[in-house]
CSV table of C-alpha atoms in Angstrom, one decimal:
chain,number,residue,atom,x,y,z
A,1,UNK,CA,-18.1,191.7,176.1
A,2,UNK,CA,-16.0,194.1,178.4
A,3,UNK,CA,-16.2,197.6,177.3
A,4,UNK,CA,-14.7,198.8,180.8
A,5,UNK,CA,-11.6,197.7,182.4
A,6,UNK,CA,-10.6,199.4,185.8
A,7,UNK,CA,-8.0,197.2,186.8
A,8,UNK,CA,-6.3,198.0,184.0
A,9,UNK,CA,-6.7,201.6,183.8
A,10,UNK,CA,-5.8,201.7,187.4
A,11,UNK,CA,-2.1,199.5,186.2
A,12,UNK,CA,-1.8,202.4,183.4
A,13,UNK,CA,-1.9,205.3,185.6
A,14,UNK,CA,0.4,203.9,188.2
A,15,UNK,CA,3.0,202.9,185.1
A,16,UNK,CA,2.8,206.7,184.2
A,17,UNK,CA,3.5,207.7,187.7
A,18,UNK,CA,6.7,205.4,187.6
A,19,UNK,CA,7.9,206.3,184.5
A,20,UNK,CA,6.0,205.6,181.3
A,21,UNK,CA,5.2,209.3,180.8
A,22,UNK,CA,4.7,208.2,176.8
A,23,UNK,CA,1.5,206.9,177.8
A,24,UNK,CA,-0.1,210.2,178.0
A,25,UNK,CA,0.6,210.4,174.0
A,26,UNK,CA,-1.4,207.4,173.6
A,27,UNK,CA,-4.9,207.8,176.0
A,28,UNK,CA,-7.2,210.3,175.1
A,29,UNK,CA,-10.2,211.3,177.4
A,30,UNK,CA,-12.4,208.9,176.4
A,31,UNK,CA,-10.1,205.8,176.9
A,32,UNK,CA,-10.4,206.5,180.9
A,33,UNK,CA,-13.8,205.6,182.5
A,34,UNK,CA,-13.8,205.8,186.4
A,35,UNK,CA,-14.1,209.1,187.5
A,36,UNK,CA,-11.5,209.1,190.1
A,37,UNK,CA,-9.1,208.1,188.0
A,38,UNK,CA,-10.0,210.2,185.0
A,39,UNK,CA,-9.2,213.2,187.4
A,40,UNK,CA,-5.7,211.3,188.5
A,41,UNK,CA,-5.0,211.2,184.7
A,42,UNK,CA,-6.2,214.9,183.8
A,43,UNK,CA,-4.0,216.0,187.0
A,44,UNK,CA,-1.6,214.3,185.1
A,45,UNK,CA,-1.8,215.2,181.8
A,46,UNK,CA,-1.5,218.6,183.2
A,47,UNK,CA,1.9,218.7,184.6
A,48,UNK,CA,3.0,216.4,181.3
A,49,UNK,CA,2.1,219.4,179.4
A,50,UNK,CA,4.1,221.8,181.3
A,51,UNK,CA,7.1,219.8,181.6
A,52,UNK,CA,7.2,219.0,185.0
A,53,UNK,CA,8.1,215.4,186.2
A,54,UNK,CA,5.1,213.3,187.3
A,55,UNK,CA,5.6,211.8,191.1
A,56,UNK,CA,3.3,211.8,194.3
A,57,UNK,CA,4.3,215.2,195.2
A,58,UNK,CA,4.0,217.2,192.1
A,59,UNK,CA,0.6,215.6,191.7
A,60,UNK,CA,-0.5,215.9,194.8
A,61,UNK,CA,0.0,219.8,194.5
A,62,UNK,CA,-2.2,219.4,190.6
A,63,UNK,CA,-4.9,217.9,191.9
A,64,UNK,CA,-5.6,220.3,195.0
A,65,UNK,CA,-5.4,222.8,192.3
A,66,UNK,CA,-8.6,221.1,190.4
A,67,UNK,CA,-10.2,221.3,193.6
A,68,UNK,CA,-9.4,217.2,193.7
A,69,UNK,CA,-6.8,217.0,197.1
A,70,UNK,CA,-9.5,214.4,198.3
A,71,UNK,CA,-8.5,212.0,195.5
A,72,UNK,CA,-4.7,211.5,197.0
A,73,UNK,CA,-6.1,208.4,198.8
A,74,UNK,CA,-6.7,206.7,195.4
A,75,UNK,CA,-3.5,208.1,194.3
A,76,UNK,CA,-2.0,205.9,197.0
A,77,UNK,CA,-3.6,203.1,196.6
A,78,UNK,CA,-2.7,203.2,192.5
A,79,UNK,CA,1.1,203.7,193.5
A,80,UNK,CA,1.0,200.8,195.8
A,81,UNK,CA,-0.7,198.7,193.0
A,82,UNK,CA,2.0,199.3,190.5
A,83,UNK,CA,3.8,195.8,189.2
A,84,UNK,CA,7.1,196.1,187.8
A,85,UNK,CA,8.1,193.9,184.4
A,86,UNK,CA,7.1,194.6,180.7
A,87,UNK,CA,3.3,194.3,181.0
A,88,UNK,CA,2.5,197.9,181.1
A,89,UNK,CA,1.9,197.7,177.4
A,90,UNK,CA,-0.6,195.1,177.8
A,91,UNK,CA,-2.5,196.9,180.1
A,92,UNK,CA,-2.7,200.1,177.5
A,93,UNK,CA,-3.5,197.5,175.5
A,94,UNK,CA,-6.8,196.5,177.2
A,95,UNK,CA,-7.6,200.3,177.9
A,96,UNK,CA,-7.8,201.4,174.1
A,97,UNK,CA,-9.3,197.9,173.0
A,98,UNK,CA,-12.6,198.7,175.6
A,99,UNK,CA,-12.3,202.4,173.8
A,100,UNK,CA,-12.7,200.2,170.4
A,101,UNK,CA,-15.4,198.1,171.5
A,102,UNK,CA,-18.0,200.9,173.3
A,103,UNK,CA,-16.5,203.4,170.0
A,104,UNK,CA,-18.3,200.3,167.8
A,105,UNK,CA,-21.1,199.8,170.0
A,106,UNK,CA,-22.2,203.6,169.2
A,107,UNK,CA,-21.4,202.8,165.9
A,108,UNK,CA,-24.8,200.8,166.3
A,109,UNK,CA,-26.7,203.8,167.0
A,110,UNK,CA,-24.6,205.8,164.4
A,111,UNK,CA,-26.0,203.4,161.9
A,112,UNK,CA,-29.7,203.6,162.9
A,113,UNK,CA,-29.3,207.6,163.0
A,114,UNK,CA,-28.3,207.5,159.3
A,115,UNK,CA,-30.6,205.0,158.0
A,116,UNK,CA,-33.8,207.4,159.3
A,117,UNK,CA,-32.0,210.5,157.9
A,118,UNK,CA,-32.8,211.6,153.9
A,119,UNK,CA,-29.6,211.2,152.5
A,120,UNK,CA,-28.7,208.7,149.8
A,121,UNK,CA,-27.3,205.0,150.3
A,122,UNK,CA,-24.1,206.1,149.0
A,123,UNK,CA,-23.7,209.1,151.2
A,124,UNK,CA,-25.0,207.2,153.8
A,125,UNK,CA,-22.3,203.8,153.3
A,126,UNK,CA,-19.7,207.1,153.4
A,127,UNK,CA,-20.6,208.4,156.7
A,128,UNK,CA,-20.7,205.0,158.6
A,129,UNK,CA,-17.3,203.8,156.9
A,130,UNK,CA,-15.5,207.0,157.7
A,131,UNK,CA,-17.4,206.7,161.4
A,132,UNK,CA,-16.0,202.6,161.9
A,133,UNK,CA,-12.5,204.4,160.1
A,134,UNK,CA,-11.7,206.8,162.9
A,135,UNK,CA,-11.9,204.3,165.3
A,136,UNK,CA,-8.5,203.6,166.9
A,137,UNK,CA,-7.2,200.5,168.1
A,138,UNK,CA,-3.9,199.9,169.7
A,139,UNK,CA,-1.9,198.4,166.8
A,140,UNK,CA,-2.8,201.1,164.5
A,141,UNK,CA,-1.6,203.8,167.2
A,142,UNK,CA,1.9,205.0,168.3
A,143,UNK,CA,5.3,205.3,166.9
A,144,UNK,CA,7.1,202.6,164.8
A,145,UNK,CA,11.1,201.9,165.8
A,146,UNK,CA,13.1,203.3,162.9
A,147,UNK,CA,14.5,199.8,162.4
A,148,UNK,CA,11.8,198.5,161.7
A,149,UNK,CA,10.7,201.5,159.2
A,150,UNK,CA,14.3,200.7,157.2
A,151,UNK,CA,13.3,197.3,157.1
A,152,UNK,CA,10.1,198.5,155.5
A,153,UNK,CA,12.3,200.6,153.1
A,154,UNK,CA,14.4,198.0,152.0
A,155,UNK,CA,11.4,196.3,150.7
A,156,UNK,CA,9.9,199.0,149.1
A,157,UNK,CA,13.2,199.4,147.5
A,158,UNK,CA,13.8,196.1,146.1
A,159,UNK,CA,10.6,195.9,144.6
A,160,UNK,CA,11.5,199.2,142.6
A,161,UNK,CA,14.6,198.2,141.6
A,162,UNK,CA,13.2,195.3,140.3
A,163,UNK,CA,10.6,197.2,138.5
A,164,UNK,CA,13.1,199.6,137.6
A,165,UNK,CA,11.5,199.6,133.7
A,166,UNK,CA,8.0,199.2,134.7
A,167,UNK,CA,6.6,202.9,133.4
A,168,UNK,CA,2.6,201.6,134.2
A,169,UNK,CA,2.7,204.8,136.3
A,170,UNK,CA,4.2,207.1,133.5
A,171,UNK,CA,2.5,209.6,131.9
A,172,UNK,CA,3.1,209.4,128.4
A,173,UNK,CA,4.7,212.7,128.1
A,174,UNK,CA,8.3,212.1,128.0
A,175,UNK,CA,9.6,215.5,129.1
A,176,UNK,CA,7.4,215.2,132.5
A,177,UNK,CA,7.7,211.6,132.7
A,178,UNK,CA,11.6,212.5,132.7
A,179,UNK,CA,11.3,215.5,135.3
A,180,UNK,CA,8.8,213.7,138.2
A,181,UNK,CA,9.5,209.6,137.2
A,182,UNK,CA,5.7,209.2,136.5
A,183,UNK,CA,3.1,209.2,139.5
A,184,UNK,CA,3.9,207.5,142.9
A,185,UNK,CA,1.9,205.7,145.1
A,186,UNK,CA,0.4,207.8,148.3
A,187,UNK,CA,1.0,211.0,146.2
A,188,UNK,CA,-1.6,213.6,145.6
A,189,UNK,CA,-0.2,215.5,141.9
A,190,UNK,CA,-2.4,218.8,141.0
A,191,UNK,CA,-2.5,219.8,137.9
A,192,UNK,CA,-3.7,223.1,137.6
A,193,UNK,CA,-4.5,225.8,134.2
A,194,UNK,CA,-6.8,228.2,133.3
A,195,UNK,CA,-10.3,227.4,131.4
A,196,UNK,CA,-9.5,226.1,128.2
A,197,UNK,CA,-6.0,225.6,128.1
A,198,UNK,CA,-6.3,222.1,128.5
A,199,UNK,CA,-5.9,220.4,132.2
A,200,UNK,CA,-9.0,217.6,131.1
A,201,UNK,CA,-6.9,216.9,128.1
A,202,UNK,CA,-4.2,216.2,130.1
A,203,UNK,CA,-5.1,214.1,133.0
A,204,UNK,CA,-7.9,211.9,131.3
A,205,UNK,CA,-4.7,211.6,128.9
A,206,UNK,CA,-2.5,211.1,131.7
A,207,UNK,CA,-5.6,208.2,133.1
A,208,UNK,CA,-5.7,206.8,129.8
A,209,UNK,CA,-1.9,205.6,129.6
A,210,UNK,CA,-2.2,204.2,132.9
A,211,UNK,CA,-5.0,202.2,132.1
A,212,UNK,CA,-3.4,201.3,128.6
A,213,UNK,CA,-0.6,199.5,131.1
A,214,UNK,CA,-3.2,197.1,132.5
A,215,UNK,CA,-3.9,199.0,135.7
A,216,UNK,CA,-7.2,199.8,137.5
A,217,UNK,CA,-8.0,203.9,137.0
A,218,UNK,CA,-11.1,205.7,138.2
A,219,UNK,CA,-12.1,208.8,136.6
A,220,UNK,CA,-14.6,211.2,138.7
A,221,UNK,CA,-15.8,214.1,136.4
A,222,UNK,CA,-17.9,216.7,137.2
A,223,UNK,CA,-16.8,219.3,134.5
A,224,UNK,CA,-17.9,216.5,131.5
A,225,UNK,CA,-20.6,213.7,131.0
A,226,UNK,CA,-19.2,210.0,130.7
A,227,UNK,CA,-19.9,210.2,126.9
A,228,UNK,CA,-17.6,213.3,126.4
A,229,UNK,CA,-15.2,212.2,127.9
A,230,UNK,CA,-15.2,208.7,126.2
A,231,UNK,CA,-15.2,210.8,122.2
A,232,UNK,CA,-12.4,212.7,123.9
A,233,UNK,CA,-10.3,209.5,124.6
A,234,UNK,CA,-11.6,208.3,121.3
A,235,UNK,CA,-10.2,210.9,119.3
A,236,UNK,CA,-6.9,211.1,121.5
A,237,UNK,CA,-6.5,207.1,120.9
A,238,UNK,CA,-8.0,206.9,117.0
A,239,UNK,CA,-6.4,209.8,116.0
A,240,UNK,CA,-9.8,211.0,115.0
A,241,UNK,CA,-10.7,215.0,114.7
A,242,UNK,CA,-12.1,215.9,118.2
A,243,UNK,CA,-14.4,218.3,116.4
A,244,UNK,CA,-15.5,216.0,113.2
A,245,UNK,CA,-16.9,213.5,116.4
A,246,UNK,CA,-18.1,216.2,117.9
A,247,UNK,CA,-20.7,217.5,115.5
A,248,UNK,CA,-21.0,213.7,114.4
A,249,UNK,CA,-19.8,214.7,110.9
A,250,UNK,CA,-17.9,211.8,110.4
A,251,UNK,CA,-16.2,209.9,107.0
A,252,UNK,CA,-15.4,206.2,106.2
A,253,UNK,CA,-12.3,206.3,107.4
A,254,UNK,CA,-13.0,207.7,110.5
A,255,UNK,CA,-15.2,205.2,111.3
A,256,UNK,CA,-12.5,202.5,110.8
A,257,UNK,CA,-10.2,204.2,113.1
A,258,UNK,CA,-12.7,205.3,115.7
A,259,UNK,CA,-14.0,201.1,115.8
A,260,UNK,CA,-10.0,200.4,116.1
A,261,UNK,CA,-9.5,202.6,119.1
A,262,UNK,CA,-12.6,201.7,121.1
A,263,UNK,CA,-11.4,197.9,120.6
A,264,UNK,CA,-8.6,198.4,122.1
A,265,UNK,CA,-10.2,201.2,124.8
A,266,UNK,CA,-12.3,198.3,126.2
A,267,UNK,CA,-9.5,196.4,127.1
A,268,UNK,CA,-8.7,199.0,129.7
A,269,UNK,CA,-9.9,198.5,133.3
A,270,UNK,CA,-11.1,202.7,133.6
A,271,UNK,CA,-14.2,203.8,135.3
A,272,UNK,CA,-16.0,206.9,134.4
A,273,UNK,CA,-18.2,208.6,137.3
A,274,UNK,CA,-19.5,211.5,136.2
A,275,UNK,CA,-22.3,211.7,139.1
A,276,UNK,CA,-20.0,211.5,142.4
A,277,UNK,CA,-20.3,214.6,143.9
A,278,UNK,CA,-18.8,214.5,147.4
A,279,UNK,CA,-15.6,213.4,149.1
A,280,UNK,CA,-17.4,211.0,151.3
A,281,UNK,CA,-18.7,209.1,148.3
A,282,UNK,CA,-15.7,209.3,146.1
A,283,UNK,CA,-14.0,207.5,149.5
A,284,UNK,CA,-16.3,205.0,149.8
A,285,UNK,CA,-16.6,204.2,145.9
A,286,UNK,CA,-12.6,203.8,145.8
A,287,UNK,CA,-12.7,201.7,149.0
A,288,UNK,CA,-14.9,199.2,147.6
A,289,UNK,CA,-12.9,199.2,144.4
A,290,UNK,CA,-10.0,198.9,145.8
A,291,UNK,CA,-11.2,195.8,147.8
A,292,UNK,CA,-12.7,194.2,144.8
A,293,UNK,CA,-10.2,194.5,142.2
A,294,UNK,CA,-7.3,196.5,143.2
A,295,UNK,CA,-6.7,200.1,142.3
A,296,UNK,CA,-4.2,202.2,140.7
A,297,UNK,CA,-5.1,205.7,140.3
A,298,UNK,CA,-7.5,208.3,141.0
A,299,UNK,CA,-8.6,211.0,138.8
A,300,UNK,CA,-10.5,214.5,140.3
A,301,UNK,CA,-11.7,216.7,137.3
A,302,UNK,CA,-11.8,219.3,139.3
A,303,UNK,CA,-11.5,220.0,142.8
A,304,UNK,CA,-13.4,223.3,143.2
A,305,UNK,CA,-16.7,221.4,141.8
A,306,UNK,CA,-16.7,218.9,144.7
A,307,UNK,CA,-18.9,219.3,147.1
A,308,UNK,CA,-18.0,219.0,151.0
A,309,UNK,CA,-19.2,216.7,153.3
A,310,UNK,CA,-20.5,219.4,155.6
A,311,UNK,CA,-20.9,223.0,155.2
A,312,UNK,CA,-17.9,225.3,156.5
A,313,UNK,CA,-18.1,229.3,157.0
A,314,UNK,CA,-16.0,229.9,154.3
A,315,UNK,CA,-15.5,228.3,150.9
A,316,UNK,CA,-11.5,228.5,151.1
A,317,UNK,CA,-12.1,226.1,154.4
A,318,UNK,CA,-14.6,224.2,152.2
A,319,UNK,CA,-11.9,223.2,149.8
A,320,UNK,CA,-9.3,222.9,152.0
A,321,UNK,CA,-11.4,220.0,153.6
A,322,UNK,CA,-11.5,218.6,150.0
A,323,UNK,CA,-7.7,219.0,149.3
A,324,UNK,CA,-7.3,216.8,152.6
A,325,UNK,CA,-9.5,214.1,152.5
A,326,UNK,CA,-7.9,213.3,148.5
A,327,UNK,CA,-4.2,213.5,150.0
A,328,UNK,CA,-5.6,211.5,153.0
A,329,UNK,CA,-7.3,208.9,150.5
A,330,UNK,CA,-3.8,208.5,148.8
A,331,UNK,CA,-1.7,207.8,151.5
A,332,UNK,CA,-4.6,205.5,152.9
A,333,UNK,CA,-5.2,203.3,149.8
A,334,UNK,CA,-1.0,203.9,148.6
A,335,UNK,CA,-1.8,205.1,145.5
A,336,UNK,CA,-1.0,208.2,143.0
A,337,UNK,CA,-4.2,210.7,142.6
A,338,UNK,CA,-4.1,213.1,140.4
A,339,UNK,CA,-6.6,216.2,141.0
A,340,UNK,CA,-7.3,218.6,138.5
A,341,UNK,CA,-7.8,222.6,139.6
A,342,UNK,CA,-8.6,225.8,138.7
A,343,UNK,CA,-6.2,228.7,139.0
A,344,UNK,CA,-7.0,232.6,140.3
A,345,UNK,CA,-8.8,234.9,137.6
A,346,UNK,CA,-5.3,237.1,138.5
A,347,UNK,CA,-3.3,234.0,136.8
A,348,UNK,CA,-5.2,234.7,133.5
A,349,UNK,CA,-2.3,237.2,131.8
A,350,UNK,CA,0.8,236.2,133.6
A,351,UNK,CA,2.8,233.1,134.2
A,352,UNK,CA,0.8,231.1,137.0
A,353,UNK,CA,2.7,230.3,140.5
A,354,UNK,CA,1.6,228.4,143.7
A,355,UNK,CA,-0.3,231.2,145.1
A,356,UNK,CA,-2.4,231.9,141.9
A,357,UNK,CA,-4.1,228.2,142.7
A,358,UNK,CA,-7.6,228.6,143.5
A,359,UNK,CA,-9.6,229.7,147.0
A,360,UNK,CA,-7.2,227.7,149.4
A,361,UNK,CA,-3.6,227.7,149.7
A,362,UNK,CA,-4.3,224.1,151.5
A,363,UNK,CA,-3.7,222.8,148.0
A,364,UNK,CA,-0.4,224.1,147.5
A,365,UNK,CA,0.1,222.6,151.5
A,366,UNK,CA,-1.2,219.4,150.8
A,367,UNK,CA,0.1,218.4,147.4
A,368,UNK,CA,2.9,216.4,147.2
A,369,UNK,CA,3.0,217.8,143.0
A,370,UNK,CA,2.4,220.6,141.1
A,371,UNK,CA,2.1,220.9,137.6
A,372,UNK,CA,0.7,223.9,136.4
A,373,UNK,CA,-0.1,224.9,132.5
A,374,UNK,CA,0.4,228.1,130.5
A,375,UNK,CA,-0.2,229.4,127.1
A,376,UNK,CA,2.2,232.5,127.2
A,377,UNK,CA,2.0,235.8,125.1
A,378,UNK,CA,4.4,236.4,123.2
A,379,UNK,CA,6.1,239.3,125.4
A,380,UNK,CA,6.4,236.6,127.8
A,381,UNK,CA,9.2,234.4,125.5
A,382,UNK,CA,12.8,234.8,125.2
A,383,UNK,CA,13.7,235.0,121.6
A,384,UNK,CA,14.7,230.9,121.1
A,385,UNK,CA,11.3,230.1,123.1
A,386,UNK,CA,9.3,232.4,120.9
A,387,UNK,CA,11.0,230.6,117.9
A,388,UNK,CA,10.0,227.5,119.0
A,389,UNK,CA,6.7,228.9,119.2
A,390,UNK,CA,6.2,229.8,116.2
A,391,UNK,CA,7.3,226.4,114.5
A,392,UNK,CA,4.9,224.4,116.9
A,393,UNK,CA,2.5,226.5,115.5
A,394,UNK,CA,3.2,226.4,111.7
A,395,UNK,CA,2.1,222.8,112.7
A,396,UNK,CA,-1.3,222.9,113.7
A,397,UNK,CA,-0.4,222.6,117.5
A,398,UNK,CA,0.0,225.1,120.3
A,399,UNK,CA,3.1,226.2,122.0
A,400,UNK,CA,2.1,225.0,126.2
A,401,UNK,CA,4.1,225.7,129.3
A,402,UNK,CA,4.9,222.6,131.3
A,403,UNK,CA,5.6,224.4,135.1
A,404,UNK,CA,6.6,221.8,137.9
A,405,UNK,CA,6.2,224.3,140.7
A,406,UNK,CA,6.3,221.8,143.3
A,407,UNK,CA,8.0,218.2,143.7
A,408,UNK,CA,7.9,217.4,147.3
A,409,UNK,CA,10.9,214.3,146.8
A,410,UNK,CA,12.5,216.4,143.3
A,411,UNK,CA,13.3,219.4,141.4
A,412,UNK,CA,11.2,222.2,140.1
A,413,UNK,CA,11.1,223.5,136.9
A,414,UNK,CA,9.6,224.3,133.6
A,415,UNK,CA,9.9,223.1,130.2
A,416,UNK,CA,7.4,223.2,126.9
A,417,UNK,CA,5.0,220.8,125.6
A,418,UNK,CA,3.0,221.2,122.8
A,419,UNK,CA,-0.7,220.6,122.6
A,420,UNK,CA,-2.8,219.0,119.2
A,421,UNK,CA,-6.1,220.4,119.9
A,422,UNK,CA,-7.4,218.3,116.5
A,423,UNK,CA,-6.8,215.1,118.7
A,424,UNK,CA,-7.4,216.4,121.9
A,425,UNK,CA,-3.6,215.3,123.0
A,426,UNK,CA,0.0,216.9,125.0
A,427,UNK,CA,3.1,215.7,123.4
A,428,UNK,CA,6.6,216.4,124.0
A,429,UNK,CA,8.6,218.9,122.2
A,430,UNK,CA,12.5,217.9,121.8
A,431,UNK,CA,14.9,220.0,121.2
A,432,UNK,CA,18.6,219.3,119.9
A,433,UNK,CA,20.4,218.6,123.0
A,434,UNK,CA,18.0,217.6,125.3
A,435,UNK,CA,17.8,214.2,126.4
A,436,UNK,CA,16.0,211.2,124.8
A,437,UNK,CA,13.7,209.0,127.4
């Protein structure tokens, strides 16, 4: 097997010194491996990077500025080697494909490295699948011809409009549902409150209407067991009293609509991992998934109790390593995740904004949504919204601000919800006027 090819790196540098400057986007250090030549392309690199065009002369005066005139000779002979036609892509091609195959062959060593270290299989199976990830071949590098990305459009189009009434990605609450369209694929959505205001309520209801549509949904939870969150669902599903299952003080009807909801829960396709602790293992959990059966949605309850891969100096930079790897995981498998956060202790009396999200502003950066909850005071309403208030509240249920702060592809806005804290559940609140979904 050829993990080297000089001929070829010698046709690549001589296509960059006639021309195909664009080249220099493409190698990186590591694809070049003669040492003449890797000066030759440094030299060039250099003057690509200043802006100044790339012929004998203007290299010649780079290189006797590395202390590299005596390489001029080689220079020479790589002009007089250069073949005109459209093979100079061909040539890359071979350069990055040898950087593949000696990229893979450390891969072997990466793997031995791992399998003497102490950490667990899974976080083990993470760190060789994000190693073999990150390496690059030519047909997943470069630029795409805009054609052929509207082409790609138009297909993605179609299919929607075809699936104009398909609402699997909805989220059951008509007043957001109407605002955002549901989730989208290779979107990372944050929902983000304050303790006890109800953001697991939300997304695991938000998980369970996805999955009640016949798509795949994992669940990662590290603020609940797998059994809490199961009587939560439970009592959203049976209409059961969150507490009454609770304290397992439970009557004979109950029971007959607790056995009716879980028949119909295990019909869903929803996993539950409430052990998962790291973004290396959540990736390769979802990878395998995803290969297996397909999957649809990803659920992060809640950010700030993930732990890194590795340690950084500061925990801001700790989570905004966290934040990127979930947006990266969306794009990468093309589908919605929707990660729960904490907001600022300075959010606690006033109405929350971007800023007031917790330790990193890389989440407000790398969210494509953000849907942030409130319970105002009352010296925060205008006299019809405390009205309103009050009447959600004569029913059992409390009055909850709905606040899209961020729609990358929409509008932003705000609008209330109401939450039954008896069945653990959001629903809409519609007022005369307003439209009907």
């Amino acid at each position: 097997m050829k993990y080297s090819n000089p001929e070829a790196e010698s046709a690549v540098l001589s296509a960059i010194l006639f021309g195909k400057t664009q080249y220099l986007d493409k190698l990186t250090d590591e694809d070049i491996t003669v040492g003449s030549y890797y000066e030759i392309y440094r030299a060039m690199k250099n003057l690509y990077a200043e802006g100044t065009p790339i012929d004998l002369i203007t290299l010649n005066a780079e290189l006797n500025k590395l202390g590299k005139g005596n390489l001029m000779d080689t220079v020479i002979k790589i002009a007089d080697s250069y073949m005109k036609g459209e093979n100079h892509d061909a040539y890359l091609k071979m350069v990055k494909e040898c950087t593949a195959r000696r990229k893979i062959r450390e891969g072997l060593a990466f793997i031995q490295k791992q399998l003497e270290g102490e950490d667990a299989p899974v976080e083990i199976k993470a760190n060789i699948l994000e190693f073999f990830t990150n390496i690059s071949v030519m047909e997943q590098e470069g630029s795409t011809l805009l054609k052929d990305i509207l082409l790609e459009l138009a297909g993605r189009l179609e299919e929607m409009s075809k699936n104009v009434n398909d609402t699997g990605y909805y989220t059951g609450i008509a007043s957001l549902d109407s605002a955002m369209g549901g989730l989208h694929k290779g979107e990372m959505t944050v929902l983000a409150a304050r303790p006890s205001v109800g953001k697991t309520a939300m997304g695991t209801q938000i998980g369970m209407r996805v999955a009640s549509r016949g798509k795949v949904v994992m669940v990662f939870s590290r603020e609940m067991t797998k059994l809490q969150i199961a009587a939560r669902m439970v009592a959203n599903t049976g209409e059961v009293d969150g507490q009454k299952i609770r304290i397992g003080k439970l009557e004979e009807e109950d029971w007959d609509k607790i056995y009716k909801a879980m028949n119909e829960m295990s019909k869903w396709k929803m996993y539950i991992d409430d052990r998962t602790g790291t973004i290396g293992e959540i990736r390769a959990i979802c990878r395998e998934i995803k290969q297996k059966e397909g999957l649809d949605l990803i659920i992060v309850d809640y950010l700030q109790l993930l732990k890194p891969t590795r340690r950084a100096d500061t925990r801001e930079r700790e989570v905004a390593e966290l934040s990127r790897g979930l947006k990266e995981l969306s794009i990468e498998l093309d589908i919605p995740i929707l990660v729960l956060s904490q907001l600022n202790r300075s959010a606690s009396n006033r109405r929350p904004t971007l800023d007031t999200l917790r330790e990193s502003g890389a989440i407000e950066q790398d969210a494509d949504n953000v849907i942030m909850l409130h319970k105002p005071d009352d010296d925060e309403l205008e006299h019809d919204e405390l009205e309103l208030k009050k009447e959600v509240e004569k029913g059992g249920r409390e009055y909850v601000e709905c606040i899209l702060a961020k729609q990358r592809n929409g509008r932003v806005g705000q609008f209330p919800v109401m939450y039954n804290p008896k069945y653990l559940r959001f629903e809409s609140i519609f007022r005369e006027g307003d439209p009907v979904d």
